[in-house]
GROMACS .gro file of C-alpha atoms in nm:
model
   66
    1UNK     CA    1   0.012   0.006   0.065
    2UNK     CA    2   0.126   0.351  -0.064
    3UNK     CA    3   0.166   0.611   0.230
    4UNK     CA    4  -0.105   0.853   0.256
    5UNK     CA    5  -0.024   1.236   0.239
    6UNK     CA    6   0.015   1.487   0.464
    7UNK     CA    7  -0.241   1.811   0.359
    8UNK     CA    8   0.080   2.062   0.365
    9UNK     CA    9  -0.180   2.342   0.436
   10UNK     CA   10  -0.287   2.217   0.761
   11UNK     CA   11   0.078   2.048   0.926
   12UNK     CA   12   0.113   2.448   0.858
   13UNK     CA   13  -0.222   2.531   1.013
   14UNK     CA   14  -0.278   2.287   1.329
   15UNK     CA   15  -0.011   2.127   1.594
   16UNK     CA   16  -0.092   1.833   1.853
   17UNK     CA   17  -0.085   1.846   2.154
   18UNK     CA   18   0.079   1.556   2.443
   19UNK     CA   19  -0.346   1.470   2.453
   20UNK     CA   20  -0.431   1.389   2.057
   21UNK     CA   21  -0.654   1.731   2.085
   22UNK     CA   22  -0.566   2.004   1.787
   23UNK     CA   23  -0.447   2.341   1.839
   24UNK     CA   24  -0.512   2.639   1.634
   25UNK     CA   25  -0.451   2.949   1.567
   26UNK     CA   26  -0.645   3.231   1.613
   27UNK     CA   27  -0.875   3.370   1.303
   28UNK     CA   28  -0.898   3.740   1.279
   29UNK     CA   29  -0.536   3.868   1.281
   30UNK     CA   30  -0.443   3.869   1.038
   31UNK     CA   31  -0.519   4.307   0.925
   32UNK     CA   32  -0.765   4.534   1.033
   33UNK     CA   33  -0.643   4.559   1.377
   34UNK     CA   34  -0.761   4.915   1.377
   35UNK     CA   35  -1.125   4.883   1.367
   36UNK     CA   36  -1.130   4.529   1.554
   37UNK     CA   37  -1.158   4.591   1.995
   38UNK     CA   38  -0.889   4.629   2.174
   39UNK     CA   39  -1.094   4.304   2.365
   40UNK     CA   40  -1.114   4.138   2.022
   41UNK     CA   41  -0.729   4.132   1.972
   42UNK     CA   42  -0.680   4.106   2.293
   43UNK     CA   43  -0.888   3.750   2.278
   44UNK     CA   44  -0.767   3.610   2.014
   45UNK     CA   45  -0.392   3.647   2.083
   46UNK     CA   46  -0.254   3.307   2.097
   47UNK     CA   47  -0.338   2.981   2.031
   48UNK     CA   48  -0.722   2.811   2.070
   49UNK     CA   49  -0.805   2.402   2.096
   50UNK     CA   50  -1.003   2.278   1.808
   51UNK     CA   51  -1.445   2.174   1.918
   52UNK     CA   52  -1.386   1.773   1.850
   53UNK     CA   53  -1.679   1.804   1.546
   54UNK     CA   54  -1.366   2.079   1.380
   55UNK     CA   55  -1.094   1.807   1.491
   56UNK     CA   56  -1.155   1.500   1.333
   57UNK     CA   57  -1.188   1.678   1.054
   58UNK     CA   58  -0.755   1.754   1.098
   59UNK     CA   59  -0.705   1.471   1.155
   60UNK     CA   60  -0.748   1.268   0.812
   61UNK     CA   61  -0.590   1.554   0.690
   62UNK     CA   62  -0.264   1.474   0.930
   63UNK     CA   63  -0.279   1.126   0.916
   64UNK     CA   64   0.114   1.066   1.145
   65UNK     CA   65   0.105   1.320   1.353
   66UNK     CA   66  -0.078   1.151   1.623
   0.00000   0.00000   0.00000
């Protein structure tokens, strides 16, 4: 059987925690910070853990990173 390929877009965007959950950077921080509230910018700093239904999709894209 041939090896499964990892989606290269997924490996750039997602990392896995030790327990197998998916970490992702918060969305909405690339540009347009002037119109966003200070509270929004503060809350979206760092990374967050994806919900289980979304993590299931990402795990299909990255078969060897678990």
